[in-house]
XYZ file of N, CA and C in Angstrom:
831
model
N -1.891 -20.556 -6.040
C -1.818 -19.351 -6.853
C -0.362 -19.024 -7.143
N -0.095 -18.470 -8.291
C 1.286 -18.138 -8.616
C 1.452 -16.738 -9.143
N 0.415 -15.944 -9.113
C 0.521 -14.597 -9.645
C 0.146 -13.602 -8.582
N 0.313 -12.317 -8.932
C -0.029 -11.231 -8.031
C -1.418 -10.686 -8.300
N -2.197 -11.342 -9.127
C -3.526 -10.830 -9.450
C -4.304 -10.593 -8.173
N -4.946 -9.432 -8.080
C -5.615 -9.033 -6.848
C -6.963 -9.710 -6.711
N -7.176 -10.408 -5.623
C -8.469 -11.020 -5.375
C -9.480 -9.940 -4.992
N -10.754 -10.117 -5.346
C -11.741 -9.107 -5.001
C -11.945 -9.032 -3.498
N -12.057 -7.815 -2.994
C -12.350 -7.580 -1.598
C -13.778 -7.072 -1.471
N -14.405 -7.365 -0.334
C -15.730 -6.808 -0.095
C -15.574 -5.317 0.147
N -16.289 -4.504 -0.606
C -16.168 -3.055 -0.496
C -17.200 -2.542 0.494
N -16.713 -1.842 1.519
C -17.583 -1.237 2.503
C -17.657 0.246 2.205
N -18.822 0.825 1.940
C -18.884 2.250 1.639
C -18.315 3.073 2.779
N -17.388 4.025 2.502
C -16.781 4.820 3.559
C -17.727 5.914 4.053
N -18.715 5.549 4.851
C -19.654 6.506 5.417
C -18.903 7.496 6.293
N -19.447 8.698 6.491
C -18.747 9.706 7.295
C -18.308 9.198 8.662
N -19.136 8.404 9.322
C -18.772 7.897 10.646
C -17.554 6.985 10.564
N -17.434 6.235 9.457
C -16.296 5.335 9.281
C -15.041 6.134 8.922
N -15.198 7.151 8.101
C -14.065 7.995 7.748
C -13.475 8.663 8.979
N -14.321 9.015 9.939
C -13.890 9.755 11.123
C -13.397 8.857 12.249
N -13.412 7.556 12.067
C -12.964 6.638 13.118
C -11.521 6.921 13.518
N -11.225 6.695 14.801
C -9.849 6.685 15.227
C -9.181 5.393 14.804
N -7.845 5.361 14.871
C -7.111 4.199 14.406
C -7.432 2.954 15.218
N -7.492 3.092 16.548
C -7.743 1.921 17.388
C -9.102 1.311 17.081
N -10.129 2.154 16.896
C -11.459 1.635 16.579
C -11.479 0.974 15.206
N -10.751 1.565 14.244
C -10.691 0.964 12.909
C -10.017 -0.405 12.974
N -8.941 -0.500 13.747
C -8.263 -1.797 13.865
C -9.162 -2.833 14.539
N -9.988 -2.395 15.501
C -10.900 -3.335 16.145
C -11.943 -3.848 15.155
N -12.417 -2.984 14.257
C -13.349 -3.427 13.215
C -12.702 -4.498 12.350
N -11.438 -4.263 11.992
C -10.718 -5.214 11.145
C -10.458 -6.509 11.903
N -9.989 -6.392 13.132
C -9.637 -7.570 13.934
C -10.848 -8.469 14.165
N -12.013 -7.845 14.350
C -13.228 -8.621 14.601
C -13.839 -9.201 13.333
N -13.343 -8.790 12.175
C -13.896 -9.254 10.908
C -15.051 -8.423 10.395
N -15.386 -7.337 11.101
C -16.502 -6.488 10.658
C -16.131 -5.647 9.448
N -14.848 -5.417 9.225
C -14.388 -4.690 8.037
C -13.454 -5.616 7.266
N -13.868 -6.033 6.096
C -13.087 -6.996 5.325
C -12.703 -6.463 3.950
N -12.929 -5.161 3.712
C -12.630 -4.597 2.401
C -11.353 -3.795 2.395
N -11.116 -3.067 1.311
C -9.939 -2.207 1.242
C -10.092 -1.068 2.245
N -8.987 -0.415 2.583
C -8.995 0.578 3.649
C -8.976 2.016 3.144
N -9.068 2.226 1.839
C -9.195 3.584 1.321
C -10.512 4.181 1.821
N -10.428 5.342 2.476
C -11.628 5.967 3.022
C -11.937 5.564 4.449
N -11.133 4.693 5.042
C -11.334 4.254 6.425
C -10.366 5.015 7.331
N -10.910 5.633 8.420
C -10.076 6.377 9.378
C -9.135 7.322 8.628
N -9.715 8.242 7.888
C -8.955 9.016 6.900
C -7.901 9.938 7.506
N -7.975 10.233 8.794
C -6.973 11.124 9.391
C -5.659 10.399 9.681
N -5.676 9.072 9.601
C -4.547 8.283 10.080
C -3.683 7.716 8.958
N -2.390 7.616 9.250
C -1.428 7.047 8.308
C -1.693 5.550 8.147
N -1.736 5.113 6.904
C -1.875 3.691 6.610
C -0.551 3.144 6.078
N -0.317 1.854 6.320
C 0.960 1.282 5.940
C 0.847 -0.012 5.167
N 1.773 -0.196 4.220
C 1.973 -1.473 3.552
C 2.781 -2.382 4.476
N 2.562 -3.675 4.379
C 3.176 -4.623 5.310
C 3.966 -5.692 4.552
N 5.183 -5.947 5.027
C 5.993 -7.070 4.560
C 6.575 -7.745 5.798
N 6.354 -9.044 5.944
C 6.876 -9.814 7.074
C 7.776 -10.913 6.513
N 9.034 -10.919 6.979
C 10.030 -11.844 6.439
C 10.799 -12.528 7.565
N 11.320 -13.728 7.322
C 12.244 -14.329 8.279
C 13.468 -13.432 8.467
N 14.038 -13.476 9.672
C 15.165 -12.605 9.998
C 16.339 -12.786 9.041
N 16.487 -13.958 8.466
C 17.597 -14.206 7.539
C 17.543 -13.301 6.310
N 16.358 -12.808 5.978
C 16.198 -11.938 4.804
C 16.085 -10.461 5.189
N 16.031 -10.155 6.480
C 15.674 -8.811 6.920
C 16.714 -7.770 6.518
N 17.995 -8.092 6.634
C 19.016 -7.103 6.298
C 18.935 -6.706 4.832
N 18.835 -7.684 3.948
C 18.761 -7.371 2.513
C 17.503 -6.581 2.187
N 16.384 -6.930 2.834
C 15.158 -6.190 2.529
C 15.245 -4.762 3.060
N 15.839 -4.578 4.234
C 16.033 -3.218 4.750
C 16.873 -2.406 3.777
N 17.935 -2.996 3.249
C 18.777 -2.308 2.275
C 17.991 -2.003 1.002
N 17.142 -2.927 0.579
C 16.304 -2.690 -0.602
C 15.413 -1.458 -0.391
N 14.815 -1.361 0.780
C 13.967 -0.199 1.075
C 14.779 1.093 1.081
N 15.964 1.052 1.672
C 16.805 2.247 1.730
C 17.235 2.699 0.341
N 17.423 1.736 -0.560
C 17.840 2.091 -1.918
C 16.672 2.525 -2.799
N 15.459 2.230 -2.381
C 14.259 2.554 -3.172
C 13.230 3.266 -2.290
N 13.560 4.464 -1.801
C 12.677 5.126 -0.832
C 11.350 5.587 -1.411
N 11.262 5.802 -2.718
C 9.975 6.254 -3.273
C 8.911 5.165 -3.168
N 9.153 3.942 -3.672
C 8.130 2.912 -3.527
C 8.147 2.225 -2.160
N 9.248 2.372 -1.396
C 9.395 1.621 -0.131
C 9.778 2.547 1.014
N 8.974 3.568 1.325
C 9.320 4.482 2.419
C 9.052 3.831 3.778
N 10.098 3.530 4.510
C 9.974 2.795 5.768
C 9.374 3.659 6.868
N 8.347 3.123 7.531
C 7.772 3.754 8.711
C 8.218 3.074 9.992
N 8.411 1.757 9.968
C 8.794 1.032 11.176
C 9.297 -0.359 10.821
N 10.156 -0.884 11.699
C 10.644 -2.256 11.613
C 10.531 -2.865 13.004
N 10.003 -4.068 13.097
C 9.795 -4.708 14.394
C 11.036 -5.462 14.858
N 11.041 -5.837 16.141
C 11.993 -6.816 16.645
C 11.594 -8.199 16.106
N 12.554 -9.070 15.930
C 12.251 -10.416 15.446
C 11.302 -11.128 16.406
N 10.250 -11.694 15.846
C 9.277 -12.446 16.628
C 8.206 -11.620 17.290
N 8.337 -10.300 17.269
C 7.353 -9.452 17.946
C 6.234 -9.042 16.995
N 4.966 -9.235 17.372
C 3.852 -8.820 16.520
C 3.406 -7.379 16.764
N 4.101 -6.654 17.629
C 3.703 -5.287 17.954
C 4.723 -4.302 17.397
N 4.236 -3.074 17.130
C 5.089 -1.976 16.680
C 4.681 -0.746 17.487
N 5.257 -0.574 18.678
C 4.785 0.483 19.587
C 4.822 1.880 18.979
N 5.763 2.135 18.073
C 5.835 3.455 17.465
C 4.687 3.758 16.524
N 3.934 2.731 16.129
C 2.830 2.925 15.185
C 1.457 2.845 15.827
N 1.377 2.310 17.054
C 0.048 2.250 17.654
C -0.015 1.418 18.912
N -0.822 1.871 19.856
C -1.115 1.080 21.048
C -2.064 -0.054 20.666
N -1.899 -1.181 21.290
C -2.778 -2.331 21.057
C -2.834 -2.719 19.582
N -1.708 -2.577 18.897
C -1.615 -2.963 17.488
C -0.999 -4.351 17.425
N -1.630 -5.229 16.671
C -1.134 -6.595 16.504
C -1.067 -6.885 15.006
N 0.150 -7.023 14.497
C 0.319 -7.185 13.051
C -0.294 -8.480 12.548
N -0.582 -9.429 13.444
C -1.122 -10.734 13.050
C -2.624 -10.702 12.770
N -3.310 -9.640 13.231
C -4.776 -9.609 13.147
C -5.336 -8.322 12.559
N -4.526 -7.284 12.398
C -5.052 -5.939 12.163
C -4.971 -5.467 10.719
N -4.759 -6.388 9.784
C -4.826 -6.108 8.346
C -6.042 -6.863 7.800
N -6.885 -6.223 6.985
C -8.099 -6.916 6.521
C -7.850 -8.186 5.725
N -6.780 -8.213 4.923
C -6.497 -9.395 4.120
C -4.984 -9.513 3.934
N -4.454 -10.692 4.282
C -3.022 -10.971 4.151
C -2.777 -11.896 2.967
N -1.577 -11.783 2.408
C -1.112 -12.733 1.411
C 0.056 -13.525 1.978
N 0.046 -14.819 1.754
C 1.096 -15.712 2.245
C 1.873 -16.246 1.048
N 3.194 -16.102 1.110
C 4.086 -16.478 0.012
C 5.059 -17.548 0.474
N 5.326 -18.520 -0.362
C 6.359 -19.512 -0.103
C 7.211 -19.661 -1.363
N 8.509 -19.406 -1.202
C 9.458 -19.491 -2.322
C 8.991 -18.649 -3.517
N 8.464 -17.454 -3.218
C 8.060 -16.516 -4.255
C 6.709 -16.778 -4.869
N 5.998 -17.797 -4.397
C 4.685 -18.125 -4.937
C 3.599 -17.716 -3.938
N 2.569 -17.069 -4.426
C 1.418 -16.721 -3.593
C 0.602 -17.994 -3.362
N 0.505 -18.431 -2.098
C -0.137 -19.716 -1.817
C -1.512 -19.568 -1.177
N -1.773 -18.460 -0.483
C -3.111 -18.282 0.088
C -3.301 -16.841 0.526
N -4.577 -16.469 0.709
C -4.961 -15.184 1.283
C -5.811 -15.478 2.513
N -5.474 -14.833 3.626
C -6.132 -15.128 4.902
C -6.436 -13.828 5.630
N -7.360 -13.912 6.600
C -7.773 -12.746 7.395
C -6.973 -12.598 8.680
N -6.191 -13.607 9.041
C -5.522 -13.650 10.338
C -4.300 -14.551 10.168
N -3.142 -14.122 10.681
C -1.933 -14.934 10.500
C -1.358 -15.422 11.827
N -2.157 -15.450 12.877
C -1.640 -15.925 14.165
C -1.148 -17.367 14.077
N -1.844 -18.200 13.343
C -1.442 -19.609 13.247
C -0.153 -19.786 12.450
N 0.246 -18.768 11.702
C 1.453 -18.842 10.878
C 2.649 -18.159 11.528
N 2.427 -17.522 12.686
C 3.472 -16.683 13.273
C 4.660 -17.515 13.757
N 5.850 -16.944 13.611
C 7.095 -17.602 14.011
C 7.966 -16.611 14.776
N 8.869 -17.135 15.580
C 9.722 -16.300 16.411
C 10.828 -15.597 15.631
N 11.035 -15.973 14.375
C 12.086 -15.329 13.584
C 11.544 -14.287 12.616
N 10.249 -13.963 12.688
C 9.660 -13.059 11.697
C 9.876 -11.591 12.072
N 10.244 -10.805 11.067
C 10.472 -9.368 11.221
C 9.456 -8.641 10.343
N 8.765 -7.660 10.925
C 7.747 -6.900 10.207
C 8.303 -5.562 9.730
N 8.061 -5.258 8.473
C 8.383 -3.952 7.894
C 7.059 -3.273 7.531
N 6.891 -2.024 7.945
C 5.712 -1.247 7.566
C 6.181 -0.055 6.748
N 5.605 0.092 5.563
C 6.013 1.132 4.629
C 4.855 2.089 4.379
N 5.172 3.343 4.114
C 4.156 4.350 3.872
C 3.285 4.032 2.673
N 2.037 4.515 2.712
C 1.029 4.228 1.687
C 0.425 5.523 1.165
N 0.136 5.555 -0.128
C -0.416 6.767 -0.737
C -1.809 7.103 -0.229
N -2.508 6.154 0.400
C -3.801 6.493 0.988
C -3.652 7.648 1.973
N -2.476 7.791 2.589
C -2.280 8.826 3.595
C -2.279 10.227 2.990
N -1.703 10.406 1.794
C -1.730 11.748 1.227
C -3.069 12.066 0.576
N -3.909 11.057 0.379
C -5.218 11.331 -0.214
C -6.052 12.259 0.661
N -5.907 12.147 1.983
C -6.660 13.023 2.879
C -6.288 14.486 2.621
N -4.993 14.757 2.421
C -4.550 16.120 2.129
C -5.089 16.606 0.789
N -5.146 15.717 -0.205
C -5.710 16.098 -1.501
C -7.194 16.462 -1.372
N -7.930 15.636 -0.665
C -9.358 15.905 -0.502
C -9.591 17.182 0.287
N -8.773 17.428 1.308
C -8.915 18.659 2.092
C -8.690 19.895 1.239
N -7.840 19.746 0.212
C -7.548 20.870 -0.680
C -8.554 20.981 -1.821
N -9.558 20.129 -1.827
C -10.581 20.175 -2.864
C -10.188 19.479 -4.144
N -9.149 18.645 -4.097
C -8.731 17.875 -5.276
C -9.531 16.576 -5.289
N -10.363 16.346 -6.304
C -11.246 15.163 -6.293
C -10.489 13.875 -6.574
N -10.923 12.808 -5.905
C -10.367 11.473 -6.126
C -11.520 10.557 -6.502
N -11.540 10.130 -7.758
C -12.694 9.401 -8.264
C -12.871 8.049 -7.571
N -11.766 7.336 -7.297
C -11.915 6.017 -6.689
C -12.482 6.126 -5.277
N -12.158 7.199 -4.561
C -12.727 7.392 -3.223
C -14.210 7.698 -3.332
N -14.579 8.585 -4.267
C -15.991 8.935 -4.444
C -16.827 7.729 -4.831
N -16.214 6.779 -5.538
C -16.934 5.587 -5.988
C -16.726 4.381 -5.076
N -16.080 4.587 -3.909
C -15.822 3.516 -2.937
C -15.078 2.345 -3.580
N -14.053 2.688 -4.372
C -13.241 1.671 -5.033
C -11.814 1.696 -4.512
N -11.118 0.606 -4.739
C -9.692 0.559 -4.481
C -8.987 1.357 -5.575
N -7.827 1.915 -5.258
C -7.071 2.663 -6.257
C -6.518 1.695 -7.302
N -6.354 2.171 -8.538
C -5.788 1.356 -9.615
C -4.266 1.301 -9.475
N -3.697 0.092 -9.646
C -2.251 -0.116 -9.512
C -1.715 -0.868 -10.725
N -0.498 -0.501 -11.135
C 0.094 -1.068 -12.346
C 1.558 -1.413 -12.119
N 1.987 -2.546 -12.689
C 3.414 -2.846 -12.803
C 3.981 -1.998 -13.945
N 5.190 -1.507 -13.782
C 5.793 -0.646 -14.788
C 7.083 -1.260 -15.335
N 7.666 -0.561 -16.294
C 8.971 -0.954 -16.826
C 10.104 -0.266 -16.076
N 9.798 0.456 -15.004
C 10.823 1.131 -14.196
C 11.440 0.102 -13.248
N 12.724 -0.136 -13.362
C 13.398 -1.115 -12.510
C 13.776 -0.477 -11.178
N 13.596 -1.206 -10.091
C 14.088 -0.755 -8.793
C 15.552 -1.153 -8.648
N 16.236 -0.519 -7.690
C 17.635 -0.848 -7.440
C 17.707 -2.091 -6.565
N 18.388 -3.129 -6.992
C 18.388 -4.387 -6.238
C 19.212 -4.312 -4.962
N 18.907 -5.242 -4.060
C 19.688 -5.433 -2.837
C 19.622 -6.911 -2.488
N 20.753 -7.596 -2.489
C 20.729 -9.029 -2.272
C 19.809 -9.675 -3.301
N 18.882 -10.528 -2.860
C 17.984 -11.192 -3.806
C 16.786 -10.341 -4.214
N 16.624 -9.171 -3.601
C 15.426 -8.357 -3.836
C 15.641 -7.411 -5.012
N 14.722 -7.468 -5.976
C 14.781 -6.640 -7.182
C 13.397 -6.687 -7.812
N 13.254 -6.038 -8.970
C 11.980 -6.114 -9.683
C 11.470 -4.762 -10.128
N 10.301 -4.731 -10.775
C 9.756 -3.486 -11.308
C 9.073 -2.648 -10.229
N 9.049 -1.355 -10.448
C 8.258 -0.485 -9.589
C 6.776 -0.657 -9.926
N 5.957 -0.743 -8.898
C 4.504 -0.704 -9.052
C 4.049 0.714 -8.729
N 3.048 1.202 -9.457
C 2.551 2.567 -9.252
C 1.034 2.561 -9.053
N 0.555 3.576 -8.347
C -0.871 3.860 -8.312
C -1.174 4.929 -9.355
N -2.413 4.929 -9.856
C -2.802 5.922 -10.860
C -4.101 6.596 -10.441
N -4.108 7.925 -10.562
C -5.313 8.710 -10.313
C -5.489 9.693 -11.464
N -6.678 9.786 -12.058
C -6.884 10.727 -13.157
C -7.256 12.119 -12.639
N -6.686 13.145 -13.256
C -6.960 14.527 -12.851
C -7.058 15.426 -14.076
N -7.855 16.470 -13.961
C -7.768 17.566 -14.912
C -6.412 18.242 -14.706
N -5.840 18.891 -15.748
C -4.482 19.429 -15.624
C -4.264 20.324 -14.407
N -5.196 21.206 -14.109
C -5.013 22.097 -12.954
C -4.964 21.307 -11.653
N -5.805 20.282 -11.545
C -5.786 19.444 -10.344
C -4.513 18.598 -10.279
N -3.998 18.185 -11.433
C -2.751 17.421 -11.449
C -1.603 18.261 -10.902
N -1.547 19.530 -11.296
C -0.501 20.425 -10.777
C -0.639 20.570 -9.271
N -1.847 20.754 -8.806
C -2.080 20.892 -7.365
C -1.702 19.605 -6.631
N -2.006 18.468 -7.234
C -1.674 17.185 -6.604
C -0.160 17.024 -6.459
N 0.607 17.456 -7.460
C 2.059 17.407 -7.363
C 2.537 18.265 -6.193
N 1.994 19.473 -6.085
C 2.411 20.377 -5.018
C 2.115 19.782 -3.638
N 0.940 19.209 -3.484
C 0.530 18.701 -2.172
C 1.297 17.451 -1.792
N 1.391 16.497 -2.705
C 2.019 15.222 -2.342
C 3.532 15.346 -2.188
N 4.128 16.379 -2.762
C 5.561 16.594 -2.571
C 5.904 16.830 -1.105
N 4.924 17.221 -0.312
C 5.144 17.482 1.114
C 5.170 16.193 1.936
N 4.898 15.050 1.311
C 4.749 13.800 2.054
C 5.708 12.713 1.538
N 7.033 12.928 1.657
C 7.966 11.913 1.168
C 7.871 10.596 1.932
N 7.366 10.618 3.164
C 7.227 9.401 3.937
C 6.108 8.497 3.462
N 5.273 8.988 2.547
C 4.196 8.173 1.971
C 4.201 8.344 0.450
N 5.404 8.160 -0.125
C 5.668 8.115 -1.569
C 5.944 9.469 -2.209
N 5.528 10.584 -1.586
C 5.896 11.884 -2.116
C 5.255 12.218 -3.447
N 5.978 12.981 -4.272
C 5.454 13.465 -5.550
C 5.304 12.331 -6.552
N 4.510 12.535 -7.605
C 4.369 11.500 -8.647
C 5.701 11.163 -9.297
N 5.767 9.944 -9.825
C 6.947 9.520 -10.577
C 6.744 9.698 -12.080
N 5.487 9.937 -12.506
C 5.212 10.074 -13.935
C 3.831 10.704 -14.109
N 3.696 11.506 -15.169
C 2.401 12.124 -15.519
C 2.199 11.972 -17.015
N 1.000 11.492 -17.403
C 0.686 11.341 -18.816
C 1.493 10.234 -19.478
N 1.153 9.941 -20.746
C 1.870 8.967 -21.579
C 2.272 7.703 -20.808
N 1.302 6.925 -20.358
C 1.621 5.730 -19.578
C 2.483 4.728 -20.320
N 2.433 4.740 -21.664
C 3.227 3.781 -22.429
C 4.731 3.978 -22.208
N 5.132 5.185 -21.782
C 6.549 5.443 -21.544
C 7.073 4.709 -20.312
N 6.194 4.261 -19.444
C 6.622 3.486 -18.272
C 6.056 2.056 -18.338
N 5.731 1.625 -19.557
C 5.359 0.229 -19.754
C 3.909 -0.114 -19.458
N 3.042 0.894 -19.367
C 1.616 0.652 -19.122
C 0.873 0.882 -20.434
N 0.210 -0.128 -20.941
C -0.385 -0.044 -22.272
C -1.897 0.153 -22.246
N -2.525 -0.008 -21.103
C -3.974 0.176 -21.016
C -4.330 0.592 -19.591
N -4.611 1.880 -19.384
C -4.887 2.374 -18.030
C -6.269 1.959 -17.544
N -7.049 1.327 -18.408
C -8.360 0.834 -17.963
C -8.276 -0.585 -17.409
N -7.081 -1.178 -17.450
C -6.918 -2.562 -16.991
C -5.760 -2.639 -15.990
N -5.996 -2.231 -14.742
C -4.916 -2.272 -13.748
C -4.508 -3.691 -13.404
N -3.271 -3.845 -12.966
C -2.782 -5.144 -12.520
C -3.348 -5.513 -11.160
N -3.598 -4.517 -10.329
C -4.202 -4.712 -9.016
C -5.169 -3.561 -8.767
N -6.073 -3.743 -7.793
C -7.037 -2.693 -7.510
C -8.174 -2.694 -8.514
N -8.852 -1.558 -8.608
C -10.046 -1.442 -9.439
C -9.819 -0.479 -10.602
N -10.407 -0.759 -11.766
C -10.326 0.207 -12.874
C -11.093 1.470 -12.534
N -10.636 2.578 -13.075
C -11.308 3.854 -12.845
C -11.449 4.575 -14.185
N -12.572 5.222 -14.381
C -12.843 5.931 -15.638
C -11.888 7.113 -15.788
N -11.395 7.327 -17.016
C -10.582 8.493 -17.327
C -11.266 9.284 -18.430
N -11.537 10.560 -18.176
C -12.233 11.410 -19.132
C -11.251 12.005 -20.138
N -11.797 12.511 -21.245
C -10.949 13.022 -22.326
C -10.084 14.198 -21.895
N -10.550 14.977 -20.913
C -9.801 16.162 -20.490
C -8.958 15.894 -19.243
N -8.646 14.626 -18.980
C -7.881 14.274 -17.788
C -6.538 13.639 -18.150
N -5.618 13.739 -17.201
C -4.301 13.129 -17.323
C -4.161 12.018 -16.286
N -3.515 10.904 -16.652
C -3.186 9.910 -15.624
C -1.943 10.357 -14.859
N -2.036 10.322 -13.533
C -0.913 10.723 -12.682
C -0.517 9.504 -11.850
N 0.787 9.193 -11.838
C 1.273 7.941 -11.257
C 2.203 8.205 -10.077
N 1.926 7.509 -8.981
C 2.784 7.566 -7.796
C 3.408 6.206 -7.537
N 4.622 6.183 -7.007
C 5.222 4.925 -6.554
C 4.305 4.283 -5.521
N 4.277 2.956 -5.499
C 3.308 2.211 -4.691
C 3.994 1.171 -3.824
N 3.455 0.981 -2.619
C 4.005 0.011 -1.681
C 3.701 -1.433 -2.010
N 3.036 -1.692 -3.142
C 2.917 -3.073 -3.619
C 4.219 -3.499 -4.303
N 5.091 -2.541 -4.590
C 6.381 -2.851 -5.217
C 7.132 -3.977 -4.504
N 7.194 -4.001 -3.165
C 7.912 -5.103 -2.511
C 7.356 -6.484 -2.831
N 6.074 -6.584 -3.170
C 5.538 -7.896 -3.516
C 6.162 -8.407 -4.819
N 6.433 -7.497 -5.748
C 7.148 -7.901 -6.965
C 8.578 -8.327 -6.621
N 9.181 -7.633 -5.632
C 10.527 -7.996 -5.206
C 10.537 -9.356 -4.504
N 9.478 -9.653 -3.767
C 9.375 -10.962 -3.114
C 9.315 -12.074 -4.161
N 8.569 -11.847 -5.238
C 8.512 -12.839 -6.310
C 9.887 -13.079 -6.918
N 10.688 -11.998 -6.991
C 12.034 -12.112 -7.555
C 12.966 -12.827 -6.579
N 12.878 -12.478 -5.285
C 13.800 -13.019 -4.283
C 13.472 -14.451 -3.888
N 12.201 -14.820 -3.975
C 11.742 -16.156 -3.613
C 12.163 -16.583 -2.199
N 11.874 -15.752 -1.185
C 12.185 -16.179 0.173
C 11.360 -17.409 0.544
N 11.876 -18.183 1.483
C 11.187 -19.418 1.870
C 9.793 -19.139 2.406
N 9.592 -17.962 2.998
C 8.301 -17.617 3.605
C 8.183 -16.105 3.661
N 6.990 -15.597 3.441
C 6.747 -14.158 3.523
C 5.247 -13.917 3.695
N 4.906 -12.876 4.442
C 3.527 -12.418 4.578
C 3.490 -10.960 4.133
N 2.513 -10.598 3.315
C 2.291 -9.201 2.935
C 0.809 -8.868 3.089
N 0.500 -7.587 2.980
C -0.899 -7.174 2.872
C -1.387 -7.464 1.459
N -2.670 -7.664 1.274
C -3.251 -7.693 -0.068
C -3.348 -6.258 -0.571
N -3.161 -6.017 -1.868
C -3.200 -4.650 -2.381
C -4.475 -3.917 -1.953
N -4.285 -2.724 -1.376
C -5.411 -1.908 -0.922
C -5.892 -2.236 0.472
N -5.340 -3.264 1.075
C -5.784 -3.739 2.387
C -4.672 -3.464 3.400
N -4.719 -2.284 4.023
C -3.573 -1.743 4.736
C -3.674 -1.872 6.255
N -2.528 -1.626 6.904
C -2.472 -1.473 8.347
C -2.739 -0.011 8.681
N -3.680 0.236 9.580
C -3.992 1.602 10.007
C -3.245 1.888 11.305
N -2.443 2.947 11.311
C -1.598 3.274 12.450
C -2.197 4.428 13.257
N -1.618 4.659 14.436
C -2.048 5.786 15.255
C -1.476 7.109 14.773
N -0.482 7.069 13.891
C 0.091 8.302 13.357
C -0.966 9.077 12.576
N -0.880 10.385 12.645
C -1.792 11.238 11.881
C -1.101 11.714 10.610
N -1.869 11.840 9.542
C -1.287 12.177 8.252
C -0.455 13.456 8.291
N -0.950 14.463 9.003
C -0.239 15.750 8.994
C 1.144 15.632 9.634
N 1.344 14.613 10.475
C 2.636 14.443 11.130
C 3.732 14.056 10.139
N 3.366 13.563 8.964
C 4.360 13.166 7.971
C 4.656 14.280 6.970
N 3.941 15.402 7.068
C 4.182 16.512 6.148
C 5.520 17.172 6.486
N 6.280 17.540 5.458
C 7.582 18.158 5.673
C 7.512 19.675 5.715
N 6.411 20.259 5.262
C 6.247 21.716 5.269
C 4.906 22.073 5.866
């Protein structure tokens, strides 16, 4: 494979019992293979993270890339080289087994998607976990702001944009965004709520007129699932943690592991802990 086109994931309906799962139980479902779909609606109280795993030789430049682009790349944790655990994000967390679907990259090319990366693990690998917009969705739902993709058990729609990120070393590329349709009053409320969560992308980067950021058809996302937009709704766009995958394609590191879009790491952190107000 040579593109970022999102492979279909098995969708598991987020039943109330699944939504209420703790992080450790959710990770056990994923580790055992019982949950193989996207993680939107799974363990909704817990912070979810995007994953990038790189050889240590690339780690400094990628860390700088994240620091220069905090909206699409809000860092939650960085591992020690060779360590598959991130104690600050969860007990009994193993980055090699606890993501439903991984992507494996070699020299910037997507070569395979796998459920487990233990056989690929190396002593020089450094894991970066970045905040995910799935975490602020819980706050939106609590406030009565509807999310159509959650109600329909779909992955969120994601798009590559014409917004350039700030480069660092070999890492550069376009910002990727998530899109959610809202009636105008709900869009205003969504801006207010998500502004409190800068650690998981914060406020939207764009509202309405998708063509101004290089998106020509909001019914055809680059990743994730299409979602219906009604005549009285506005598309609202947030920076997305799939952005580093575009940067990986640009940098062409010899080896890299990422999450598949929508297939996140579930941490022990609670969403409210990332709120600034």
